[in-house]
mmCIF file of C-alpha atoms and ligand atoms in Angstrom:
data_model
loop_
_atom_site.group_PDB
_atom_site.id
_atom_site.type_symbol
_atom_site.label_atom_id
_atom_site.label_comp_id
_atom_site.label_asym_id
_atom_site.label_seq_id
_atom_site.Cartn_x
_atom_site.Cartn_y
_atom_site.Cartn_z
ATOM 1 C CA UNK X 146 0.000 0.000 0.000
ATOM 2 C CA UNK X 147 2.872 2.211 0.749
ATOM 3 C CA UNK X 148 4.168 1.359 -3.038
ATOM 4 C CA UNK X 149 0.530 2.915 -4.067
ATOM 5 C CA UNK X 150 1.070 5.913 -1.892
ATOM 6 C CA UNK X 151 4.457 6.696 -3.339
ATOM 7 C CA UNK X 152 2.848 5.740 -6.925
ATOM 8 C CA UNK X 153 0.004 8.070 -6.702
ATOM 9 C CA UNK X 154 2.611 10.766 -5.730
ATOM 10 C CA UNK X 155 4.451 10.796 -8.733
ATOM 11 C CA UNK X 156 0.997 11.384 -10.649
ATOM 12 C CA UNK X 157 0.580 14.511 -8.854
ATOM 13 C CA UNK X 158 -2.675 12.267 -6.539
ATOM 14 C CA UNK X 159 -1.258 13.987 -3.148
ATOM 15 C CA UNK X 160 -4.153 13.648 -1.680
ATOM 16 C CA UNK X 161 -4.798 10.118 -2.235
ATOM 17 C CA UNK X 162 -1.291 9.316 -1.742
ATOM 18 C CA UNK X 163 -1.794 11.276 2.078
ATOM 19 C CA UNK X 164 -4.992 9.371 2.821
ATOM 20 C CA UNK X 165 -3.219 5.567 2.035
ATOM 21 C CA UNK X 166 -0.156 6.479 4.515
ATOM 22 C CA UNK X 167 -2.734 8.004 7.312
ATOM 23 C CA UNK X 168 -4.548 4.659 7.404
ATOM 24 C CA UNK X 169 -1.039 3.054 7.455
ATOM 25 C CA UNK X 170 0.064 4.583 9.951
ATOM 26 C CA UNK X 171 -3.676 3.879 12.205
ATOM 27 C CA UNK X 172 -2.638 0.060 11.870
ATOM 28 C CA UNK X 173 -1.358 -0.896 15.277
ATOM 29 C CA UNK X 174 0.486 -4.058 13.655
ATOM 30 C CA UNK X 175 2.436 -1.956 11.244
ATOM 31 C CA UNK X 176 5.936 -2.736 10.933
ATOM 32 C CA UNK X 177 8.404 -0.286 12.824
ATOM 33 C CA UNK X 178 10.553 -0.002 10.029
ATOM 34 C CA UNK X 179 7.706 0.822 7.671
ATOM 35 C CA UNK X 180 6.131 3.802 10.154
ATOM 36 C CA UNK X 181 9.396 5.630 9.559
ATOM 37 C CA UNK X 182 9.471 5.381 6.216
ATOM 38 C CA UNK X 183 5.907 6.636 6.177
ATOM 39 C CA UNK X 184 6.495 9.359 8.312
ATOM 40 C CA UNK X 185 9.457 10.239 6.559
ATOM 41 C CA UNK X 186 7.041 10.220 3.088
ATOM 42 C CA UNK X 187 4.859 12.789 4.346
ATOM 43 C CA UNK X 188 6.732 15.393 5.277
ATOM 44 C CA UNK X 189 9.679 15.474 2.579
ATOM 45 C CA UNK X 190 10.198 19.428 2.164
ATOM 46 C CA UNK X 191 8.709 20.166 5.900
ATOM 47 C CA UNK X 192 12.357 21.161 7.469
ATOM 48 C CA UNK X 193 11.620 21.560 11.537
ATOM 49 C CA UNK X 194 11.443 25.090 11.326
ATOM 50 C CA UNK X 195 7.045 24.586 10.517
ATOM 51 C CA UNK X 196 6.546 23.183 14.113
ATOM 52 C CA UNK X 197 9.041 25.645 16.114
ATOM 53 C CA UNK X 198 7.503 28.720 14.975
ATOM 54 C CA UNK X 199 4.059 27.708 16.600
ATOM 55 C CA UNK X 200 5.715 27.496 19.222
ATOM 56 C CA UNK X 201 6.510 30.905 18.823
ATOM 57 C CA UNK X 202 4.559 32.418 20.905
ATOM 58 C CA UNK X 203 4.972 36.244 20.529
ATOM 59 C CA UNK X 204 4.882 35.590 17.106
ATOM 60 C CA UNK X 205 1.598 33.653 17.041
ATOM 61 C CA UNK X 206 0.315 36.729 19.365
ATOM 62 C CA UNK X 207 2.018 40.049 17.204
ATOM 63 C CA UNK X 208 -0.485 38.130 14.479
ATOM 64 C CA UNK X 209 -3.350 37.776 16.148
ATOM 65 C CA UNK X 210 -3.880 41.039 17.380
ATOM 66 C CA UNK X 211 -2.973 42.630 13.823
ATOM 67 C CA UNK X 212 -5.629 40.322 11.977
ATOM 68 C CA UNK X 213 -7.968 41.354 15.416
ATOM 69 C CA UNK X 214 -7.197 44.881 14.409
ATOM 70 C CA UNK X 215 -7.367 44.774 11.006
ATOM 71 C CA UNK X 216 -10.005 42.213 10.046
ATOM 72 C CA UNK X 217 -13.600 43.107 9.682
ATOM 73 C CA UNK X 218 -17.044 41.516 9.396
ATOM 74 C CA UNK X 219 -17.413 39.629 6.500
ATOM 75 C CA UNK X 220 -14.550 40.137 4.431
ATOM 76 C CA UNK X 221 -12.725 38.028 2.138
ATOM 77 C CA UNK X 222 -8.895 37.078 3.163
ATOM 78 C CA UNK X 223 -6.645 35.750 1.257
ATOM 79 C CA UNK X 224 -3.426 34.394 2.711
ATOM 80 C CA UNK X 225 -0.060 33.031 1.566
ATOM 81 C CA UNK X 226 1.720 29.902 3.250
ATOM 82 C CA UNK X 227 -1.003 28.241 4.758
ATOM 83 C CA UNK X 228 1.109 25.730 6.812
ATOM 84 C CA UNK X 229 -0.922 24.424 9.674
ATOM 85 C CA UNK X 230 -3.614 26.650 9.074
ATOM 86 C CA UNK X 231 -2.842 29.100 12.346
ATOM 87 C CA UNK X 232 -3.362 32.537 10.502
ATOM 88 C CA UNK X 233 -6.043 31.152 8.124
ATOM 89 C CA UNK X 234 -8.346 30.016 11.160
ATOM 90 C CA UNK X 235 -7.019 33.435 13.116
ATOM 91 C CA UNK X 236 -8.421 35.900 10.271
ATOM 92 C CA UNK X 237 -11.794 33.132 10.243
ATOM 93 C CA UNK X 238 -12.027 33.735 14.063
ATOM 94 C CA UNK X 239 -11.258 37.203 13.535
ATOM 95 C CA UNK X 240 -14.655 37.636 11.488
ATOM 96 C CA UNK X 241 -13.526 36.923 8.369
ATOM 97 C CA UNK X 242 -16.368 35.443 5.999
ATOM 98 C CA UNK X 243 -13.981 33.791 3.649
ATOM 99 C CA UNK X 244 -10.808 32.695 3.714
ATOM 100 C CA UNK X 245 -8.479 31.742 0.312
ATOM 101 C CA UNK X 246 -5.023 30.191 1.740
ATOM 102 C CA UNK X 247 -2.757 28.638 -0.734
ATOM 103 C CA UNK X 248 0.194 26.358 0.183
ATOM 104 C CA UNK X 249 2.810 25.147 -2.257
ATOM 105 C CA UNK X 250 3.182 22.127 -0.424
ATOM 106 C CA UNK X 251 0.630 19.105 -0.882
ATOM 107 C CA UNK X 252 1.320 17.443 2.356
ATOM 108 C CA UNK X 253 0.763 20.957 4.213
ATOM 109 C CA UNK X 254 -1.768 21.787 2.538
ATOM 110 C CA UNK X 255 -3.685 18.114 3.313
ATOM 111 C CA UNK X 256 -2.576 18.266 6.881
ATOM 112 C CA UNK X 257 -3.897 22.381 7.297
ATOM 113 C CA UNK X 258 -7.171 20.799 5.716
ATOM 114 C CA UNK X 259 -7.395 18.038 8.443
ATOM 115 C CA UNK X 260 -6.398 20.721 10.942
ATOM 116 C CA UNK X 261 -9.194 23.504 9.826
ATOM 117 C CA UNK X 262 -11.553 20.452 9.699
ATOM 118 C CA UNK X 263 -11.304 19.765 13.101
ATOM 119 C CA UNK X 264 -11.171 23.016 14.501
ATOM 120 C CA UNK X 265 -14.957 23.502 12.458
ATOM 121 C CA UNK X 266 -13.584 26.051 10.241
ATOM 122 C CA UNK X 267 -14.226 24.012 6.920
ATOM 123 C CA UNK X 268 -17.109 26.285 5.963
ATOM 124 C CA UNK X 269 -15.287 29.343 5.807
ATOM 125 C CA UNK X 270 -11.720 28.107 4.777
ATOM 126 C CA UNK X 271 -10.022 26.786 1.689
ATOM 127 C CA UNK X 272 -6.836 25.424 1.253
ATOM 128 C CA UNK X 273 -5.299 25.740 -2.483
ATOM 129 C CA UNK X 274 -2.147 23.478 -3.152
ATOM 130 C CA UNK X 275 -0.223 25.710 -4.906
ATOM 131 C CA UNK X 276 2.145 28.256 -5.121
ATOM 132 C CA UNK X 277 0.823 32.039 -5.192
ATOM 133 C CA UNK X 278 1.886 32.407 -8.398
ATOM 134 C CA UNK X 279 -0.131 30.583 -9.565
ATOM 135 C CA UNK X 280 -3.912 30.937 -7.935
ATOM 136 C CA UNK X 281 -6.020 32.267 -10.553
ATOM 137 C CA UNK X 282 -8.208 35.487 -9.538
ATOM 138 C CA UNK X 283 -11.253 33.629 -11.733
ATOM 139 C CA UNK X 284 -10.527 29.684 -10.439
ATOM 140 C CA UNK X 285 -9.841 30.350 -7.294
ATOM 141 C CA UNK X 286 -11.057 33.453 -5.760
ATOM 142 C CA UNK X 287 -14.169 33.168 -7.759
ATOM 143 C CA UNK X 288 -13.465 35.997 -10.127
ATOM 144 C CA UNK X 289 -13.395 38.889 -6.353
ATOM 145 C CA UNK X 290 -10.394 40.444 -5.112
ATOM 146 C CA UNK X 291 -9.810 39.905 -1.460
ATOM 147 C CA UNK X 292 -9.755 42.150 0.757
ATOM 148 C CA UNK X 293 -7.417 41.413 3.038
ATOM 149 C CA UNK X 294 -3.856 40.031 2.688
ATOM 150 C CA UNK X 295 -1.969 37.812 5.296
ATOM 151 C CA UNK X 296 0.955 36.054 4.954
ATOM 152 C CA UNK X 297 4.306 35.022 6.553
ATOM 153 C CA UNK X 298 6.394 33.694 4.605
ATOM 154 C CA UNK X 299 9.209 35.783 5.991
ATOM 155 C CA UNK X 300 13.018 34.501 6.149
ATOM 156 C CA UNK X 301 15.478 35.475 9.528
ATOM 157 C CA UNK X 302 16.842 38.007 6.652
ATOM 158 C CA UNK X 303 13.145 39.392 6.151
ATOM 159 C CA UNK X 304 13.581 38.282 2.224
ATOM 160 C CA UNK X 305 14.622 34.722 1.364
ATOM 161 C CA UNK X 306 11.280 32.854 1.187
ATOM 162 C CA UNK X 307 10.486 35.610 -1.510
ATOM 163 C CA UNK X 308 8.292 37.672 0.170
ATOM 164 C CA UNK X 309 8.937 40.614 -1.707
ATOM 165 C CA UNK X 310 7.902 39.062 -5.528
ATOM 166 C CA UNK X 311 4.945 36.734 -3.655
ATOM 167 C CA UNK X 312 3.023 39.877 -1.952
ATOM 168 C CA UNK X 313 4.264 41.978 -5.376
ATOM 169 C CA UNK X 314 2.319 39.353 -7.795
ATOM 170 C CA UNK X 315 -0.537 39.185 -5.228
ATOM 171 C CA UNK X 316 -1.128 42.113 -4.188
ATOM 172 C CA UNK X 317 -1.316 43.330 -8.305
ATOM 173 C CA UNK X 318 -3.755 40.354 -9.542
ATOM 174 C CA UNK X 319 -5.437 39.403 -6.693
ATOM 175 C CA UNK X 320 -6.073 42.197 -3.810
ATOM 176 C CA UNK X 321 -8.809 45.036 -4.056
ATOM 177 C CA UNK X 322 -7.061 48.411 -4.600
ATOM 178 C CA UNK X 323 -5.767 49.628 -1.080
ATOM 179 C CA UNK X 324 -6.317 46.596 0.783
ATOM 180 C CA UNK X 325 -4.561 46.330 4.144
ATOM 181 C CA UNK X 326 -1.711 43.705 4.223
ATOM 182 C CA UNK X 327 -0.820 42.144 7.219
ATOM 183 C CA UNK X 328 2.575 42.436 7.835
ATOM 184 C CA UNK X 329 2.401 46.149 6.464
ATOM 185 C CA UNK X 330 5.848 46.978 6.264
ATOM 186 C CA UNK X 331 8.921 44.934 7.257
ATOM 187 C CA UNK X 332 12.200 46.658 8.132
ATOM 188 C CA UNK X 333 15.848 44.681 8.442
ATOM 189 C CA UNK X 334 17.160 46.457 11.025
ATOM 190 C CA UNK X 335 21.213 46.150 12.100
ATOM 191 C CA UNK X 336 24.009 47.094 14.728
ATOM 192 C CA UNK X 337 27.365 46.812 15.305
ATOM 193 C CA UNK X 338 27.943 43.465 17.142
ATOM 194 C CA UNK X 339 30.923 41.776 19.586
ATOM 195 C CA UNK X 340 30.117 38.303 18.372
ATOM 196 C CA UNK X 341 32.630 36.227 20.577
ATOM 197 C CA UNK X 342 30.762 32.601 20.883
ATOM 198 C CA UNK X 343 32.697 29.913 20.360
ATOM 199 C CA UNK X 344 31.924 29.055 17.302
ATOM 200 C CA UNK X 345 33.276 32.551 16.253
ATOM 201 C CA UNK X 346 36.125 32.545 17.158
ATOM 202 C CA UNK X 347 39.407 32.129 15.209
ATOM 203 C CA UNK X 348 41.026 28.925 15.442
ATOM 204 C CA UNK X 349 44.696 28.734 16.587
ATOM 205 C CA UNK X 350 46.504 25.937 18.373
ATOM 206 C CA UNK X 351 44.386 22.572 18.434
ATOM 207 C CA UNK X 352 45.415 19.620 19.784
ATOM 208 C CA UNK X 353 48.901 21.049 19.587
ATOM 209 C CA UNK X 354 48.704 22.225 15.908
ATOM 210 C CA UNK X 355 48.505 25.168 14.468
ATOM 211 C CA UNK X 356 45.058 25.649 12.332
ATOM 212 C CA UNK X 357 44.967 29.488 12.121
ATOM 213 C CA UNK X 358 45.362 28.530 7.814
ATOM 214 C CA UNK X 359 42.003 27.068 8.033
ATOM 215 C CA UNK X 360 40.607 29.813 9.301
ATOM 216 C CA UNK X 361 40.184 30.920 5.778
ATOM 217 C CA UNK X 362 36.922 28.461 5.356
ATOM 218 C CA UNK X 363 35.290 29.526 8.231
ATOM 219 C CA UNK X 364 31.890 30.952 7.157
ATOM 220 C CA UNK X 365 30.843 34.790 6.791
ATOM 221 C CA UNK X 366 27.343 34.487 7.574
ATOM 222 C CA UNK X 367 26.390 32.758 11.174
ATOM 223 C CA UNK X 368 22.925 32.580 12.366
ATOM 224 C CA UNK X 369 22.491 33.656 15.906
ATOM 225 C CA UNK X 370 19.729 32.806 18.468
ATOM 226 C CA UNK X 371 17.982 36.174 19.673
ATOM 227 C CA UNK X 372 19.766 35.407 22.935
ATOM 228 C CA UNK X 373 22.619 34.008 22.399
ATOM 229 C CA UNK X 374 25.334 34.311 25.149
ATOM 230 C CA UNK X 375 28.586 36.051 23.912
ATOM 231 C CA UNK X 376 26.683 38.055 21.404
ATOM 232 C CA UNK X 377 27.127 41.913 22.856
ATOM 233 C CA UNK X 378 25.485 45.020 20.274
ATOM 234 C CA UNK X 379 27.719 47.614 19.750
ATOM 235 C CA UNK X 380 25.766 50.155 18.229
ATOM 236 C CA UNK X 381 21.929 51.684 18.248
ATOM 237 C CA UNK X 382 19.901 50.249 16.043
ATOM 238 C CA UNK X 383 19.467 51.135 12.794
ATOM 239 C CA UNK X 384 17.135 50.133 9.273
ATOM 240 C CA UNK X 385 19.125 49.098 6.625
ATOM 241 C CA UNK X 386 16.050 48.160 4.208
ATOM 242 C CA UNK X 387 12.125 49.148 5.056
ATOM 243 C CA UNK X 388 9.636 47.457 2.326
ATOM 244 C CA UNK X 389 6.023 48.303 2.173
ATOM 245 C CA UNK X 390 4.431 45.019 1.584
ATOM 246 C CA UNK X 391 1.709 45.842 0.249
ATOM 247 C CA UNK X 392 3.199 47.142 -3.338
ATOM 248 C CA UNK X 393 4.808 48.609 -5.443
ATOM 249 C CA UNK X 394 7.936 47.543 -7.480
ATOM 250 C CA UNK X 395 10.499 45.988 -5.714
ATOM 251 C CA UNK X 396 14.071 46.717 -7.170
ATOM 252 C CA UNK X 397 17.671 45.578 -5.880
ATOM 253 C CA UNK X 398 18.606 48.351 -3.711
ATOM 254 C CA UNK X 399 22.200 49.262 -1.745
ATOM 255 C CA UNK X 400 22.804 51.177 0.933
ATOM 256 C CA UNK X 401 25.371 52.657 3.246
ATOM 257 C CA UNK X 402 24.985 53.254 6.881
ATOM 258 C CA UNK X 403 26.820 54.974 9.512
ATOM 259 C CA UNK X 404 26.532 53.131 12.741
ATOM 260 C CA UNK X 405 28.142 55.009 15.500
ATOM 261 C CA UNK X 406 29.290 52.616 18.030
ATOM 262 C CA UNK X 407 29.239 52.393 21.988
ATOM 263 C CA UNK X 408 32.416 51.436 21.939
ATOM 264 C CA UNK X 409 34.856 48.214 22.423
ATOM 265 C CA UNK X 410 35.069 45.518 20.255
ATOM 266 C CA UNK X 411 33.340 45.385 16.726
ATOM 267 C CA UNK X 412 33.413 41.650 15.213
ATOM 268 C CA UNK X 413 30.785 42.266 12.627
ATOM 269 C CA UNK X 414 27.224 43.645 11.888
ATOM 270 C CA UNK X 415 24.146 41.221 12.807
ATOM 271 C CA UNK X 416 20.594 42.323 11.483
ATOM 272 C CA UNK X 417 17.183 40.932 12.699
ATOM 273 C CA UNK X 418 13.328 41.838 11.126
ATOM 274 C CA UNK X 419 11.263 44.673 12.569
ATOM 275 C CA UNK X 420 7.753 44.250 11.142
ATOM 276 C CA UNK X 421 4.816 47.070 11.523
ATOM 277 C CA UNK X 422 2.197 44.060 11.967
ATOM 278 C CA UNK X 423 -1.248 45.945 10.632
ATOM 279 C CA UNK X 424 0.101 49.846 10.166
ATOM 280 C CA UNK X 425 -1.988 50.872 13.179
ATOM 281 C CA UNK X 426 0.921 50.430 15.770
ATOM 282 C CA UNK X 427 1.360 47.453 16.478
ATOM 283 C CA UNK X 428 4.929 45.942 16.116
ATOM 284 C CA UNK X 429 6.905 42.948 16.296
ATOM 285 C CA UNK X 430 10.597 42.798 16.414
ATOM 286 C CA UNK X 431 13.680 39.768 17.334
ATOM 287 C CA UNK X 432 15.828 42.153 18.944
ATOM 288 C CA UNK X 433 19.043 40.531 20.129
ATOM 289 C CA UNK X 434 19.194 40.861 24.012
ATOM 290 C CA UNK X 435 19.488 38.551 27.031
ATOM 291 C CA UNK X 436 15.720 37.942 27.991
ATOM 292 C CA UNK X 437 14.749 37.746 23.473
ATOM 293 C CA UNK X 438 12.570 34.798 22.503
ATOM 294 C CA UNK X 439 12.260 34.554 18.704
ATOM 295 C CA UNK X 440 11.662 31.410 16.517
ATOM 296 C CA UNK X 441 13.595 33.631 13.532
ATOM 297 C CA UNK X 442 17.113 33.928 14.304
ATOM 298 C CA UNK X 443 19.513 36.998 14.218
ATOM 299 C CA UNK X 444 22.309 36.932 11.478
ATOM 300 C CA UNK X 445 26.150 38.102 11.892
ATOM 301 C CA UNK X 446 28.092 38.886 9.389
ATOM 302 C CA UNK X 447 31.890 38.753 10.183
ATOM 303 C CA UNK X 448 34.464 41.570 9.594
ATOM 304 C CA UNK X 449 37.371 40.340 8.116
ATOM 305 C CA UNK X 450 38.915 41.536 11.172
ATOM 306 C CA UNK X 451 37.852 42.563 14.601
ATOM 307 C CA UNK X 452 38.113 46.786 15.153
ATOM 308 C CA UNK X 453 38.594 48.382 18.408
ATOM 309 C CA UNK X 454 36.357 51.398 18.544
ATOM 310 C CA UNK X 455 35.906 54.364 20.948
ATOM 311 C CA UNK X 456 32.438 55.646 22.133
ATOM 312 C CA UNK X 457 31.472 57.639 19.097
ATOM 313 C CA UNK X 458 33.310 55.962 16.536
ATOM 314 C CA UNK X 459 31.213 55.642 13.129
ATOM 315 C CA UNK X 460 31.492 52.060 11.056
ATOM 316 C CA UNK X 461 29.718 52.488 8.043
ATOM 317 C CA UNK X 462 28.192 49.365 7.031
ATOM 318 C CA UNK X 463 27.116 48.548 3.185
ATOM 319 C CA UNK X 464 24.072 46.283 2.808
ATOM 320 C CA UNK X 465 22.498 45.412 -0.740
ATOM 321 C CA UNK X 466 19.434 43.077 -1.728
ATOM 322 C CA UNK X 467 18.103 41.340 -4.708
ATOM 323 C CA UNK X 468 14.421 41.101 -3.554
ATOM 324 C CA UNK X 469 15.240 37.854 -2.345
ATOM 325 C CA UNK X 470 18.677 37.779 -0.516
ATOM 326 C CA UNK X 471 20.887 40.718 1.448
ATOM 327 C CA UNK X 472 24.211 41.094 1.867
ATOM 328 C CA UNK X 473 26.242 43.223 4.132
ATOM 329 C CA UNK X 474 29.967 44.451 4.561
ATOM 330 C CA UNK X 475 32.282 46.917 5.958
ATOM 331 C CA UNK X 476 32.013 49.707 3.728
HETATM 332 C C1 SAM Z 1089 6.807 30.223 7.537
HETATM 333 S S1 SAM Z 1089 5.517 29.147 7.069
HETATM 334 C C2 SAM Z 1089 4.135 29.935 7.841
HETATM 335 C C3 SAM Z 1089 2.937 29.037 7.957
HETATM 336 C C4 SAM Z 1089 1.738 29.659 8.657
HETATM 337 N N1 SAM Z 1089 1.131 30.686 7.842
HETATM 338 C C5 SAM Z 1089 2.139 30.229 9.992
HETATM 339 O O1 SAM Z 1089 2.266 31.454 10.088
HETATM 340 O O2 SAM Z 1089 2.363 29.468 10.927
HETATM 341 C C6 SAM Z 1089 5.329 29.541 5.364
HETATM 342 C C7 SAM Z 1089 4.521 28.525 4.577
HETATM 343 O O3 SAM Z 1089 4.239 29.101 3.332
HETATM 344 C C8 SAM Z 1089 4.500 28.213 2.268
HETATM 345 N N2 SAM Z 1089 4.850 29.115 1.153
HETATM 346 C C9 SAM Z 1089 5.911 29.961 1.090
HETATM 347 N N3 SAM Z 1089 5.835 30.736 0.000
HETATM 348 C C10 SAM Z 1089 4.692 30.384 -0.646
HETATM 349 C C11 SAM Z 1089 4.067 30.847 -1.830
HETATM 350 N N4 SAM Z 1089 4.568 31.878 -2.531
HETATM 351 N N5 SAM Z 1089 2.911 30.251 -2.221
HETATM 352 C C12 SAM Z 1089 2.380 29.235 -1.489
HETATM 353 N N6 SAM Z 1089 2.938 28.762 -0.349
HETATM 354 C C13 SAM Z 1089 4.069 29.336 0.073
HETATM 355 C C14 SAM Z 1089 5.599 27.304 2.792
HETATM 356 O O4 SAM Z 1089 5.568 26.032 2.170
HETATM 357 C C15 SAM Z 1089 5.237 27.225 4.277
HETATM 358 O O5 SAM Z 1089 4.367 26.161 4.530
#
């Protein structure tokens, strides 16, 4: 049966294929082996990340008060990246009459389903399994613009799950002129940083070796839990990039900024996502600091060597995007 299952996939029969395993995996006989496998099956392309951030819960709460805020009685939503179905069944709960959520991937998009089901918002909820790009205003929307936006599909560097093109293909084919999006706006904001885990540090003598040669390979780019120990800001905070998401064009774009430090030790610049959640105030924001909780990591990018700098001292700092990645240096 799990041979059908995997069969069905290839001819595009998710759904099918999703239903076979689930009754697989109710069999209280089934072979060990075979439940991993299974499991394994349905959720190719689901990296760990989809069940942390409901844990998340300042995150799940920044959204619910913006779609509180922002939704009214009886309008149409549409959202982007359904995963479980958390925002979709917020905006429903919210007083939403109708809610459009498309998810690229079919076993998300059957488990959301399952998950709306049983939470009794069938009636007022559909899942689409597919990518944004592709929902038809006429097919699936029934020929209406929505009237509200939602999505997050936002990357710890604001942009790499192509947020930018998805809302700017959206919000042109598919959203009523001037409908509220929800994020609003979404800044990457940076600051100087003192990044001195270990895993930051230089190698030198190991083992009675010296390795400082490799230190050539070590990477540029290090993620960075909001509260990481050894991670010290050496700077006020500043926005490098601010996108409104609900339009326009979206273009590459470079900047330089001058951060004026606090003084000590500068290893690098490390940026995090500031989001104005439904343009009436309320905010969200991974600032690194001792008591941050954040789902979305902080990311540092190295120096190629460590300054010392005086209270005062200004490090400009270069950052440039593509719409879909950033990059930042020394300048
Ligand atoms: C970060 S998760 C968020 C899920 C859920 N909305 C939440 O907030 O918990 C983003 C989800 O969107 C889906 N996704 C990302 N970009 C998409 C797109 N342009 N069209 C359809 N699905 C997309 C991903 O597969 C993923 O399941």
């Amino acid at each position: 049966m799990f041979r059908v299952a995997a069969l069905l996939r290839t001819h595009d029969d998710h759904e099918r294929a999703t239903d076979l395993c689930c009754d697989l995996l109710a069999d209280p006989d089934l072979d060990p082996a075979l439940a991993v496998e299974i499991r394994r099956f349905l959720s190719v392309g689901v990296p760990d990340w989809h069940l942390v951030i409901l844990r998340d819960s300042p995150r799940n709460a920044a959204y619910d008060a913006a779609l509180r805020a922002v939704v009214k009685p009886g309008m149409r939503v549409l959202e982007i990246g359904t995963g479980s179905g958390i925002l979709a069944m917020m905006a429903a709960r919210a007083g939403a009459a109708e809610v459009i959520t498309c998810e690229r991937n079919p076993s998300i998009a059957a488990a959301a389903r399952e998950v709306i089901a049983r939470n009794g918002y069938a009636d007022r909820i559909r899942v689409v399994n597919t990518h944004s790009d592709a929902l038809d205003l006429d097919r699936d929307l029934d020929g209406r613009r929505a009237d509200l936006l939602v999505s997050e599909i936002i990357s710890n560097n604001l942009l790499s799950e192509h947020v930018l093109p998805a809302h700017e293909d959206a919000v042109r084919r598919l959203l009523a002129p001037g409908a509220p999006v929800v994020p609003a706006r979404g800044a990457v904001r940076i600051a100087l940083v003192d990044d001195q885990r270990e895993q930051a540090r230089p190698l030198a003598e190991v083992a009675g070796f010296d390795l400082s040669p490799y230190n050539r390979l070590a990477p540029v780019v290090r993620t960075a839990r909001p509260n990481a120990a050894g991670v010290t800001l050496r700077s006020d905070a500043i926005d490098l990039f601010d996108f409104d998401f609900a339009g326009a064009r979206y273009q590459p774009d470079e900047h330089v900024v001058a951060c004026r430090s606090l003084g000590g030790r500068v290893t690098g610049v490390i940026q995090w996502l500031w989001l104005d959640m439904d343009g009436q105030g309320g905010t969200y924001e991974n600032r690194p600091g001792p008591e941050a909780f954040s789902s979305w990591s902080a990311i540092v990018t190295a120096f190629p060597q460590p300054i010392e700098t005086a209270p005062g001292d200004i490090v400009d700092v270069r950052g440039t995007h593509d719409c879909r990645n950033t990059e930042l240096y020394k300048a």
